[in-house]
Short mmCIF file of C-alpha atoms and ligand atoms in Angstrom, two decimals:
data_model
loop_
_atom_site.label_atom_id
_atom_site.label_comp_id
_atom_site.label_asym_id
_atom_site.label_seq_id
_atom_site.Cartn_x
_atom_site.Cartn_y
_atom_site.Cartn_z
CA UNK A 1 34.31 28.42 25.87
CA UNK A 2 36.53 25.98 27.65
CA UNK A 3 40.23 26.85 28.21
CA UNK A 4 41.15 23.18 28.67
CA UNK A 5 39.76 22.32 25.29
CA UNK A 6 42.49 24.42 23.64
CA UNK A 7 45.17 24.03 26.27
CA UNK A 8 45.35 20.23 25.79
CA UNK A 9 46.13 20.64 22.06
CA UNK A 10 48.96 23.14 22.50
CA UNK A 11 51.67 20.60 21.57
CA UNK A 12 49.99 20.01 18.27
CA UNK A 13 48.87 23.55 17.64
CA UNK A 14 52.13 25.36 18.53
CA UNK A 15 54.74 22.75 17.66
CA UNK A 16 53.16 20.31 15.18
CA UNK A 17 53.82 17.30 17.51
CA UNK A 18 52.43 14.07 16.20
CA UNK A 19 53.64 10.54 16.52
CA UNK A 20 55.89 8.13 14.69
CA UNK A 21 55.15 4.39 14.52
CA UNK A 22 58.10 2.43 15.93
CA UNK A 23 57.11 -0.63 13.91
CA UNK A 24 56.39 0.59 10.40
CA UNK A 25 57.87 4.07 10.53
CA UNK A 26 54.64 5.89 9.62
CA UNK A 27 54.63 9.55 10.74
CA UNK A 28 51.22 10.68 11.86
CA UNK A 29 49.56 14.07 12.59
CA UNK A 30 47.44 14.33 14.67
CA UNK A 31 48.61 11.84 17.27
CA UNK A 32 46.75 8.52 17.76
CA UNK A 33 46.92 5.41 19.92
CA UNK A 34 46.84 2.91 17.03
CA UNK A 35 48.85 3.11 13.76
CA UNK A 36 46.32 3.08 10.93
CA UNK A 37 48.87 1.36 8.66
CA UNK A 38 50.09 -1.59 10.72
CA UNK A 39 47.86 -1.39 13.77
CA UNK A 40 50.85 -1.12 16.15
CA UNK A 41 50.32 0.51 19.53
CA UNK A 42 53.98 1.47 19.70
CA UNK A 43 53.81 5.14 18.81
CA UNK A 44 56.22 7.79 20.07
CA UNK A 45 56.00 11.56 19.90
CA UNK A 46 57.41 13.07 16.71
CA UNK A 47 57.99 16.73 15.90
CA UNK A 48 57.27 17.77 12.32
CA UNK A 49 59.44 20.46 10.75
CA UNK A 50 56.53 22.44 9.44
CA UNK A 51 57.68 22.46 5.81
CA UNK A 52 55.58 21.32 2.95
CA UNK A 53 53.72 22.00 -0.35
CA UNK A 54 50.10 22.94 -1.09
CA UNK A 55 48.14 19.77 -2.01
CA UNK A 56 44.92 21.70 -2.61
CA UNK A 57 43.54 25.15 -1.71
CA UNK A 58 40.35 27.23 -1.45
CA UNK A 59 39.13 30.71 -0.46
CA UNK A 60 36.29 30.76 2.09
CA UNK A 61 33.63 33.37 1.45
CA UNK A 62 30.74 31.96 3.56
CA UNK A 63 32.35 31.25 6.95
CA UNK A 64 31.10 29.64 10.12
CA UNK A 65 30.40 31.87 13.14
CA UNK A 66 33.64 33.09 14.70
CA UNK A 67 35.34 33.23 11.29
CA UNK A 68 32.89 35.44 9.38
CA UNK A 69 34.74 38.56 10.34
CA UNK A 70 37.80 37.34 8.45
CA UNK A 71 36.34 36.51 5.02
CA UNK A 72 37.58 36.01 2.37
CA UNK A 73 40.46 33.86 3.71
CA UNK A 74 42.56 31.20 1.96
CA UNK A 75 42.80 27.69 3.34
CA UNK A 76 44.58 24.58 2.18
CA UNK A 77 45.54 20.97 2.60
CA UNK A 78 49.37 20.95 2.92
CA UNK A 79 51.46 17.90 2.22
CA UNK A 80 54.25 17.97 4.91
CA UNK A 81 57.70 16.98 3.81
CA UNK A 82 57.45 14.01 6.20
CA UNK A 83 54.28 12.70 4.53
CA UNK A 84 51.09 13.63 6.27
CA UNK A 85 48.51 16.13 5.06
CA UNK A 86 47.38 18.94 7.37
CA UNK A 87 44.36 21.22 7.07
CA UNK A 88 45.26 24.81 7.61
CA UNK A 89 44.66 28.40 6.74
CA UNK A 90 47.21 30.15 4.58
CA UNK A 91 48.57 33.50 5.71
CA UNK A 92 50.77 36.34 4.52
CA UNK A 93 49.47 35.67 1.00
CA UNK A 94 46.87 37.21 -1.37
CA UNK A 95 43.80 35.03 -1.96
CA UNK A 96 44.61 34.57 -5.61
CA UNK A 97 48.29 33.62 -5.03
CA UNK A 98 48.15 30.03 -3.72
CA UNK A 99 48.68 27.17 -6.18
CA UNK A 100 49.04 23.42 -6.02
CA UNK A 101 52.68 22.66 -5.33
CA UNK A 102 53.46 26.01 -3.66
CA UNK A 103 56.17 25.57 -1.01
CA UNK A 104 54.88 26.66 2.40
CA UNK A 105 56.07 26.74 6.00
CA UNK A 106 54.41 26.81 9.37
CA UNK A 107 53.95 29.91 11.46
CA UNK A 108 51.95 30.59 14.60
CA UNK A 109 48.99 32.90 14.28
CA UNK A 110 45.69 33.78 15.85
CA UNK A 111 43.06 31.13 14.78
CA UNK A 112 40.00 32.83 16.17
CA UNK A 113 38.52 34.91 18.99
CA UNK A 114 35.68 33.88 21.18
CA UNK A 115 33.45 36.97 21.30
CA UNK A 116 32.12 37.21 24.82
CA UNK A 117 34.94 35.73 26.80
CA UNK A 118 37.46 37.44 24.57
CA UNK A 119 39.59 34.37 24.51
CA UNK A 120 42.04 34.19 21.66
CA UNK A 121 42.96 30.80 20.19
CA UNK A 122 46.42 30.55 18.65
CA UNK A 123 47.76 27.78 16.38
CA UNK A 124 49.51 26.97 13.17
CA UNK A 125 48.88 28.52 9.77
CA UNK A 126 51.13 28.21 6.72
CA UNK A 127 52.73 30.94 4.61
CA UNK A 128 54.68 30.92 1.35
CA UNK A 129 58.14 29.63 2.16
CA UNK A 130 60.72 32.49 2.55
CA UNK A 131 63.80 32.07 0.40
CA UNK A 132 66.49 30.10 2.21
CA UNK B 1 17.42 -12.84 7.65
CA UNK B 2 13.93 -11.88 6.65
CA UNK B 3 12.81 -9.95 3.61
CA UNK B 4 12.07 -6.26 4.17
CA UNK B 5 9.45 -4.33 2.26
CA UNK B 6 8.58 -0.62 2.00
CA UNK B 7 4.81 -0.49 2.41
CA UNK B 8 4.27 3.19 2.90
CA UNK B 9 5.96 6.51 2.17
CA UNK B 10 5.34 10.09 3.25
CA UNK B 11 7.08 13.35 2.68
CA UNK B 12 6.61 17.11 3.30
CA UNK B 13 7.59 19.64 0.68
CA UNK B 14 11.19 20.79 1.21
CA UNK B 15 11.00 24.49 1.99
CA UNK B 16 11.74 27.18 4.49
CA UNK B 17 8.72 26.27 6.67
CA UNK B 18 8.49 29.30 8.84
CA UNK B 19 5.26 28.09 10.45
CA UNK B 20 6.28 24.49 11.22
CA UNK B 21 8.78 23.07 13.63
CA UNK B 22 10.62 19.70 13.46
CA UNK B 23 7.86 17.88 15.33
CA UNK B 24 5.14 19.19 13.00
CA UNK B 25 7.07 18.20 9.88
CA UNK B 26 8.03 14.78 11.19
CA UNK B 27 4.49 13.92 12.40
CA UNK B 28 2.98 15.03 9.15
CA UNK B 29 5.23 12.70 7.09
CA UNK B 30 4.53 9.85 9.58
CA UNK B 31 0.76 10.21 9.30
CA UNK B 32 0.96 10.05 5.49
CA UNK B 33 3.21 6.92 5.57
CA UNK B 34 0.97 5.12 8.08
CA UNK B 35 -2.11 5.83 6.05
CA UNK B 36 -0.49 4.59 2.87
CA UNK B 37 0.62 1.43 4.64
CA UNK B 38 -2.85 0.94 6.08
CA UNK B 39 -1.64 0.76 9.67
CA UNK B 40 -2.01 2.93 12.74
CA UNK B 41 0.98 1.98 14.83
CA UNK B 42 4.49 0.52 14.60
CA UNK B 43 6.90 -1.44 16.78
CA UNK B 44 9.58 1.24 16.68
CA UNK B 45 10.50 4.57 15.16
CA UNK B 46 14.05 5.42 14.00
CA UNK B 47 14.54 9.13 13.53
CA UNK B 48 17.43 10.34 11.30
CA UNK B 49 18.39 13.81 12.36
CA UNK B 50 21.79 15.52 12.24
CA UNK B 51 21.54 18.86 13.96
CA UNK B 52 18.41 19.22 16.17
CA UNK B 53 20.32 20.08 19.31
CA UNK B 54 22.72 22.45 17.47
CA UNK B 55 20.09 24.25 15.40
CA UNK B 56 16.89 24.14 17.46
CA UNK B 57 17.97 23.39 21.02
CA UNK B 58 15.87 20.15 21.03
CA UNK B 59 17.39 16.84 21.91
CA UNK B 60 15.54 13.63 22.73
CA UNK B 61 13.82 14.33 19.46
CA UNK B 62 12.59 10.79 18.76
CA UNK B 63 10.45 10.63 21.92
CA UNK B 64 9.00 14.05 21.08
CA UNK B 65 8.15 13.01 17.55
CA UNK B 66 6.59 9.67 18.74
CA UNK B 67 4.36 11.57 21.09
CA UNK B 68 3.26 14.24 18.62
CA UNK B 69 2.59 11.62 15.89
CA UNK B 70 0.14 9.94 18.28
CA UNK B 71 2.47 7.07 19.00
CA UNK B 72 3.23 7.83 22.65
CA UNK B 73 4.95 4.87 24.27
CA UNK B 74 6.56 3.49 21.07
CA UNK B 75 10.24 2.63 21.01
CA UNK B 76 11.90 5.58 19.38
CA UNK B 77 15.56 6.51 18.90
CA UNK B 78 17.31 9.35 17.07
CA UNK B 79 20.21 8.37 14.79
CA UNK B 80 23.00 10.84 14.11
CA UNK B 81 25.63 10.53 11.38
CA UNK B 82 25.78 14.04 9.96
CA UNK B 83 24.50 14.07 6.38
CA UNK B 84 24.18 10.25 6.56
CA UNK B 85 21.77 10.40 9.51
CA UNK B 86 18.75 9.53 7.32
CA UNK B 87 20.51 6.62 5.57
CA UNK B 88 21.78 5.38 8.90
CA UNK B 89 18.28 5.45 10.37
CA UNK B 90 17.04 3.41 7.39
CA UNK B 91 19.90 0.95 8.05
CA UNK B 92 18.74 0.52 11.70
CA UNK B 93 15.18 0.08 10.65
CA UNK B 94 16.25 -2.49 8.11
CA UNK B 95 18.29 -4.35 10.71
CA UNK B 96 15.40 -4.38 13.15
CA UNK B 97 12.99 -5.97 10.67
CA UNK B 98 15.46 -8.23 8.85
CA UNK B 99 16.67 -9.66 12.17
CA UNK B 100 13.18 -10.63 13.31
CA UNK B 101 13.23 -8.28 16.35
CA UNK B 102 10.42 -6.14 14.91
CA UNK B 103 7.78 -6.65 12.25
CA UNK B 104 6.81 -3.10 11.41
CA UNK B 105 8.97 -0.01 11.85
CA UNK B 106 8.90 3.59 10.84
CA UNK B 107 11.98 5.46 9.64
CA UNK B 108 11.63 9.22 9.67
CA UNK B 109 14.16 11.73 8.56
CA UNK B 110 13.73 15.30 9.68
CA UNK B 111 15.67 18.57 9.80
CA UNK B 112 14.61 22.04 10.78
CA UNK B 113 17.27 24.51 9.54
CA UNK B 114 15.63 27.83 8.75
CA UNK B 115 15.53 29.20 12.30
CA UNK B 116 19.20 30.22 12.26
CA UNK B 117 21.14 32.56 9.97
CA UNK B 118 24.06 31.88 7.59
CA UNK B 119 27.16 31.76 9.86
CA UNK B 120 25.33 29.81 12.60
CA UNK B 121 24.23 27.21 10.09
CA UNK B 122 27.72 27.00 8.63
CA UNK B 123 29.07 26.45 12.16
CA UNK B 124 26.56 23.67 12.68
CA UNK B 125 27.31 21.99 9.42
CA UNK B 126 31.06 22.04 10.08
CA UNK B 127 30.46 19.88 13.12
CA UNK B 128 30.53 16.92 10.69
CA UNK B 129 34.24 17.55 10.24
CA UNK B 130 37.13 16.97 12.63
CA UNK B 131 36.46 19.71 15.14
CA UNK B 132 40.05 19.87 16.52
CA UNK B 133 41.88 19.68 13.16
CA UNK B 134 39.53 20.98 10.44
CA UNK B 135 36.74 23.15 11.84
CA UNK B 136 39.11 25.08 14.17
CA UNK B 137 40.87 26.34 11.03
CA UNK B 138 37.67 27.94 9.70
CA UNK B 139 36.99 25.27 7.15
CA UNK B 140 33.27 25.25 6.24
CA UNK B 141 31.77 22.11 4.90
CA UNK B 142 31.84 23.79 1.44
CA UNK B 143 35.52 24.56 1.92
CA UNK B 144 36.35 20.90 2.62
CA UNK B 145 34.64 19.89 -0.58
CA UNK B 146 36.29 22.77 -2.34
CA UNK B 147 39.65 21.34 -1.47
CA UNK B 148 38.52 17.98 -3.00
CA UNK B 149 37.18 19.70 -6.14
CA UNK B 150 40.26 21.88 -6.69
CA UNK B 151 42.56 18.82 -6.48
CA UNK B 152 40.26 16.80 -8.81
CA UNK B 153 40.32 19.58 -11.35
CA UNK B 154 44.14 19.63 -11.19
CA UNK B 155 44.49 15.84 -11.40
CA UNK B 156 42.05 15.39 -14.26
CA UNK B 157 42.49 18.68 -16.11
CA UNK B 158 38.98 19.97 -15.66
CA UNK B 159 37.43 23.41 -15.20
CA UNK B 160 34.81 24.60 -12.78
CA UNK B 161 32.16 24.76 -15.52
CA UNK B 162 32.59 21.08 -16.23
CA UNK B 163 30.89 20.31 -12.86
CA UNK B 164 27.81 22.39 -13.88
CA UNK B 165 26.14 19.29 -15.48
CA UNK B 166 25.32 17.80 -12.11
CA UNK B 167 23.33 20.88 -10.94
CA UNK B 168 21.79 21.37 -14.37
CA UNK B 169 20.50 17.75 -14.27
CA UNK B 170 19.22 18.01 -10.71
CA UNK B 171 17.32 21.23 -11.39
CA UNK B 172 15.88 19.94 -14.61
CA UNK B 173 14.52 16.90 -12.64
CA UNK B 174 13.18 18.95 -9.78
CA UNK B 175 10.83 20.92 -12.14
CA UNK B 176 8.37 17.94 -12.01
CA UNK B 177 8.70 17.16 -8.35
CA UNK B 178 6.10 19.06 -6.33
CA UNK B 179 7.98 18.41 -3.05
CA UNK B 180 11.21 20.04 -4.40
CA UNK B 181 12.46 23.40 -3.21
CA UNK B 182 13.87 24.75 -6.54
CA UNK B 183 11.67 23.85 -9.45
CA UNK B 184 13.44 25.93 -12.11
CA UNK B 185 16.01 24.79 -14.62
CA UNK B 186 19.45 26.38 -14.54
CA UNK B 187 22.07 26.78 -17.24
CA UNK B 188 25.78 26.17 -17.43
CA UNK B 189 26.26 29.88 -17.88
CA UNK B 190 24.28 30.60 -14.63
CA UNK B 191 26.40 28.00 -12.86
CA UNK B 192 29.58 29.70 -14.03
CA UNK B 193 28.45 33.15 -12.86
CA UNK B 194 27.06 32.08 -9.46
CA UNK B 195 28.62 33.62 -6.38
CA UNK B 196 31.43 31.63 -4.73
CA UNK B 197 30.90 30.21 -1.24
CA UNK B 198 34.34 28.49 -1.12
CA UNK B 199 36.28 28.74 -4.34
CA UNK B 200 35.78 26.77 -6.66
CA UNK B 201 32.35 25.89 -5.11
CA UNK B 202 29.53 28.36 -5.75
CA UNK B 203 25.96 28.77 -4.59
CA UNK B 204 24.71 26.77 -7.61
CA UNK B 205 27.02 23.91 -6.69
CA UNK B 206 25.88 23.67 -3.05
CA UNK B 207 22.74 21.86 -1.88
CA UNK B 208 20.51 24.46 -0.22
CA UNK B 209 19.75 23.89 3.50
CA UNK B 210 16.06 23.62 4.16
CA UNK B 211 13.34 22.19 6.38
CA UNK B 212 11.65 18.87 5.63
CA UNK B 213 10.67 15.42 6.82
CA UNK B 214 10.18 12.08 5.11
CA UNK B 215 8.98 8.74 6.42
CA UNK B 216 8.97 5.11 5.24
CA UNK B 217 7.20 2.12 6.74
CA UNK B 218 9.34 -1.08 6.74
CA UNK B 219 7.57 -4.46 7.11
CA UNK B 220 8.57 -8.04 7.23
CA UNK B 221 6.92 -10.29 4.68
CA UNK B 222 4.67 -11.54 7.54
CA UNK B 223 3.52 -8.06 8.40
CA UNK B 224 3.26 -7.03 4.81
CA UNK B 225 1.08 -9.87 3.83
CA UNK B 226 -0.46 -9.53 0.47
CA UNK B 227 0.97 -5.97 0.21
CA UNK B 228 4.43 -7.57 -0.27
CA UNK B 229 3.51 -8.34 -3.97
CA UNK B 230 3.00 -4.69 -4.71
CA UNK B 231 5.77 -3.28 -2.44
CA UNK B 232 9.33 -2.21 -3.15
CA UNK B 233 11.84 -4.60 -1.42
CA UNK B 234 15.16 -3.56 0.20
CA UNK B 235 17.55 -6.18 -1.15
CA UNK B 236 20.90 -4.66 -0.03
CA UNK B 237 21.84 -2.56 2.97
CA UNK B 238 25.29 -1.58 4.15
CA UNK B 239 27.05 1.11 6.14
CA UNK B 240 30.82 1.75 6.25
CA UNK B 241 33.04 4.43 7.68
CA UNK B 242 36.30 6.20 6.88
CA UNK B 243 38.57 8.71 8.65
CA UNK B 244 36.49 11.83 9.45
CA UNK B 245 39.28 14.24 8.44
CA UNK B 246 40.31 14.60 4.79
CA UNK B 247 43.92 14.81 5.92
CA UNK B 248 43.66 11.36 7.65
CA UNK B 249 42.85 9.54 4.38
CA UNK B 250 45.68 8.16 2.27
CA UNK B 251 44.03 9.52 -0.90
CA UNK B 252 41.35 12.19 -0.19
CA UNK B 253 39.84 11.67 -3.72
CA UNK B 254 39.04 8.05 -2.91
CA UNK B 255 35.81 7.58 -0.93
CA UNK B 256 36.64 4.38 0.88
CA UNK B 257 33.41 4.18 2.87
CA UNK B 258 31.35 4.62 -0.26
CA UNK B 259 33.21 1.84 -1.98
CA UNK B 260 32.89 -0.51 0.97
CA UNK B 261 29.19 0.15 1.59
CA UNK B 262 28.36 -0.10 -2.16
CA UNK B 263 30.26 -3.36 -2.69
CA UNK B 264 28.65 -4.90 0.41
CA UNK B 265 25.22 -3.88 -0.81
CA UNK B 266 25.89 -5.22 -4.34
CA UNK B 267 26.96 -8.54 -2.86
CA UNK B 268 23.91 -8.83 -0.62
CA UNK B 269 21.51 -7.94 -3.44
CA UNK B 270 23.28 -10.20 -5.90
CA UNK B 271 23.79 -7.44 -8.45
CA UNK B 272 26.73 -5.84 -10.17
CA UNK B 273 27.09 -2.06 -10.74
CA UNK B 274 26.00 -2.55 -14.39
CA UNK B 275 22.62 -3.78 -13.16
CA UNK B 276 21.78 -0.52 -11.25
CA UNK B 277 19.13 1.24 -13.38
CA UNK B 278 18.87 4.38 -11.30
CA UNK B 279 21.05 6.00 -8.59
CA UNK B 280 20.26 8.55 -5.95
CA UNK B 281 23.73 9.76 -4.84
CA UNK B 282 24.59 12.23 -2.06
CA UNK B 283 25.02 15.32 -4.27
CA UNK B 284 25.51 17.90 -1.51
CA UNK B 285 28.20 19.13 -3.82
CA UNK B 286 28.88 18.05 -7.39
CA UNK B 287 32.33 16.77 -6.49
CA UNK B 288 30.84 14.42 -3.97
CA UNK B 289 28.42 12.96 -6.55
CA UNK B 290 31.35 12.53 -9.00
CA UNK B 291 33.53 10.79 -6.44
CA UNK B 292 30.57 8.62 -5.36
CA UNK B 293 29.89 7.47 -8.95
CA UNK B 294 33.54 6.43 -9.14
CA UNK B 295 33.83 4.71 -5.74
CA UNK B 296 30.55 2.85 -6.39
CA UNK B 297 31.93 1.43 -9.65
CA UNK B 298 29.50 3.26 -11.80
CA UNK B 299 32.30 5.38 -13.43
CA UNK B 300 35.99 4.61 -13.79
CA UNK B 301 38.40 6.59 -11.58
CA UNK B 302 38.58 10.21 -12.78
CA UNK B 303 35.55 9.81 -15.15
CA UNK B 304 32.68 10.83 -12.74
CA UNK B 305 32.44 14.33 -14.11
CA UNK B 306 32.77 13.20 -17.73
CA UNK B 307 29.81 10.91 -17.19
CA UNK B 308 27.75 13.99 -16.37
CA UNK B 309 29.23 16.06 -19.19
CA UNK B 310 28.20 13.31 -21.63
CA UNK B 311 24.63 13.33 -20.44
CA UNK B 312 24.68 9.83 -19.05
CA UNK B 313 23.21 10.89 -15.69
CA UNK B 314 20.08 12.34 -17.27
CA UNK B 315 16.69 10.56 -17.06
CA UNK B 316 17.27 9.12 -20.49
CA UNK B 317 20.93 8.40 -19.90
CA UNK B 318 22.82 5.19 -18.97
CA UNK B 319 22.62 5.79 -15.18
CA UNK B 320 20.03 8.42 -14.22
CA UNK B 321 20.82 10.19 -10.95
CA UNK B 322 19.00 12.69 -8.74
CA UNK B 323 15.82 11.83 -10.64
CA UNK B 324 13.54 14.00 -8.38
CA UNK B 325 16.08 16.75 -7.96
CA UNK B 326 18.55 15.28 -5.51
CA UNK B 327 20.01 17.27 -2.62
CA UNK B 328 20.80 20.10 -4.93
CA UNK B 329 17.36 20.98 -6.19
CA UNK B 330 14.84 19.02 -4.12
CA UNK B 331 16.67 20.68 -1.21
CA UNK B 332 18.91 19.45 1.58
CA UNK B 333 17.34 19.04 5.00
CA UNK B 334 20.51 17.34 6.18
CA UNK B 335 19.41 14.47 8.40
CA UNK B 336 16.22 13.89 6.35
CA UNK B 337 17.97 13.62 3.04
CA UNK B 338 18.72 9.87 3.26
CA UNK B 339 15.00 9.12 3.76
CA UNK B 340 13.87 11.37 0.96
CA UNK B 341 16.17 9.40 -1.29
CA UNK B 342 14.42 6.16 -0.39
CA UNK B 343 10.98 7.79 -0.77
CA UNK B 344 11.93 9.04 -4.24
CA UNK B 345 13.47 5.75 -5.38
CA UNK B 346 10.39 3.88 -4.11
CA UNK B 347 8.22 6.21 -6.24
CA UNK B 348 10.39 5.35 -9.26
CA UNK B 349 10.33 1.59 -8.69
CA UNK B 350 6.55 1.62 -8.11
CA UNK B 351 6.00 3.57 -11.32
CA UNK B 352 4.73 6.59 -9.39
CA UNK B 353 7.40 9.06 -10.60
CA UNK B 354 5.12 10.91 -12.99
CA UNK B 355 6.89 12.90 -15.74
CA UNK B 356 10.26 11.80 -14.42
CA UNK B 357 9.46 8.09 -14.61
CA UNK B 358 12.50 5.97 -15.43
CA UNK B 359 12.19 2.35 -16.66
CA UNK B 360 13.87 0.76 -13.67
CA UNK B 361 13.86 -2.55 -11.83
CA UNK B 362 16.88 -2.04 -9.52
CA UNK B 363 17.86 1.19 -7.85
CA UNK B 364 20.46 2.39 -5.35
CA UNK B 365 20.61 5.21 -2.79
CA UNK B 366 23.63 6.53 -0.99
CA UNK B 367 23.62 8.71 2.07
CA UNK B 368 26.93 10.33 3.10
CA UNK B 369 28.12 12.13 6.24
CA UNK B 370 30.52 15.08 6.00
CA UNK B 371 33.12 14.52 3.27
CA UNK B 372 32.59 10.78 3.23
CA UNK B 373 33.24 9.43 6.77
CA UNK B 374 29.95 7.59 6.95
CA UNK B 375 28.36 6.08 3.80
CA UNK B 376 25.17 4.12 3.72
CA UNK B 377 24.12 2.29 0.53
CA UNK B 378 20.73 0.78 -0.03
CA UNK B 379 19.58 -1.28 -3.02
CA UNK B 380 15.87 -1.52 -3.77
CA UNK B 381 13.96 -3.71 -6.16
CA UNK B 382 10.62 -3.04 -7.84
CA UNK B 383 7.59 -5.19 -6.94
ZN1 ZN C 1 52.70 1.37 11.92
#
């Protein structure tokens, strides 16, 4: 398993850094070179706050290799306050708790381990929003 | 552009073929198709296959298949577009003949899946999603579709059992298809009780991975000669793409690539959705079939599931789908599925569909990769 493969995504994985289109204002995660809305190439880094609501959710029972030790686990599409959707696991929550519209916030957690090398990949997950 | 005819078809039963590898399955379907077409060679072979490297450690599959089918030396290329690999291979075969570059080509779809166990197959299937932003979060392909299904249920006030009618229809139709993997009817109650793989998607809502190969022979009118009069013609062919990741689509419940490919194919064939007598959709999961019916203009937005609930997708309904069992019950050898669809639709349009025969002049197939990033639509016309 390549270290570089995960290292180069650390800005996105640890800090939810995407881009904002300087021409039409679109906020995009993940980053891209071309704005899908207006085709502008003028995209600058943008840091998302990591707050949002559950757009849809599931519980995974039959998992891919590397994740089968964690089943069952909840996953979701989260609608960030700034607009984009993000695919993520939910954490600090029972599997029957999530609902569409649930307020959630980003935290950093272990995403997976790679068995033989023992490398651990960290990144974002979302948990129910703590009371302000 | 030249006219393109299907002059031969071949298929292996869809099973867990413990005793046969991909090359055996592919060669077997090629020999059947060649014999039916009355030829012993072709100008090129397009091989639709999604996961040969991932699942069996074999790449350069097309050359291998050409050699073992007795066609050593023939131009042969593997085409990969996840679940749409088969449809994409048909598209390339069509382009080659329609353009005048080749007169006779073979399109083979093949997948060998039974050599690996559950989690390894799930890992391989998840490669059709965005690896850096979906698969890394442990989203299986079923989980991605579960996210679509849950949202659809919320938006349109439906329950899990409402989706059962797709699987019930596919299993009923597979009973009479000797090549199908599951030839037993199922009930709505069994669907409701089935074990969940990614809530709300259950085992009876997921197309079973399997081994299989299917082949078609495509000919120009020149090469088809007199056979053209008795052959099914491809009158529309289109492929379109969308963002790979669900989260990169403005509305995940709208299958943009499906809509674009369907409408291009309608325009080319000179038909409207109302004129489609029979439809073979990509029913890897019921939600995908429902969204495909909607994006193809065969059901209004939000009405795809209701169409199934009202029995309109049955053999005697307004728009019969999965008439030989579809992915759900014929079985889902991923990269072969798009070619099986063409084989089955050709059977229907030639009047060779046996007990499942539908009175049809114009039919449509749709082959989809992942959650909809690649969609290939073909429209076929009876002789
Ligand atoms: Zn823009």
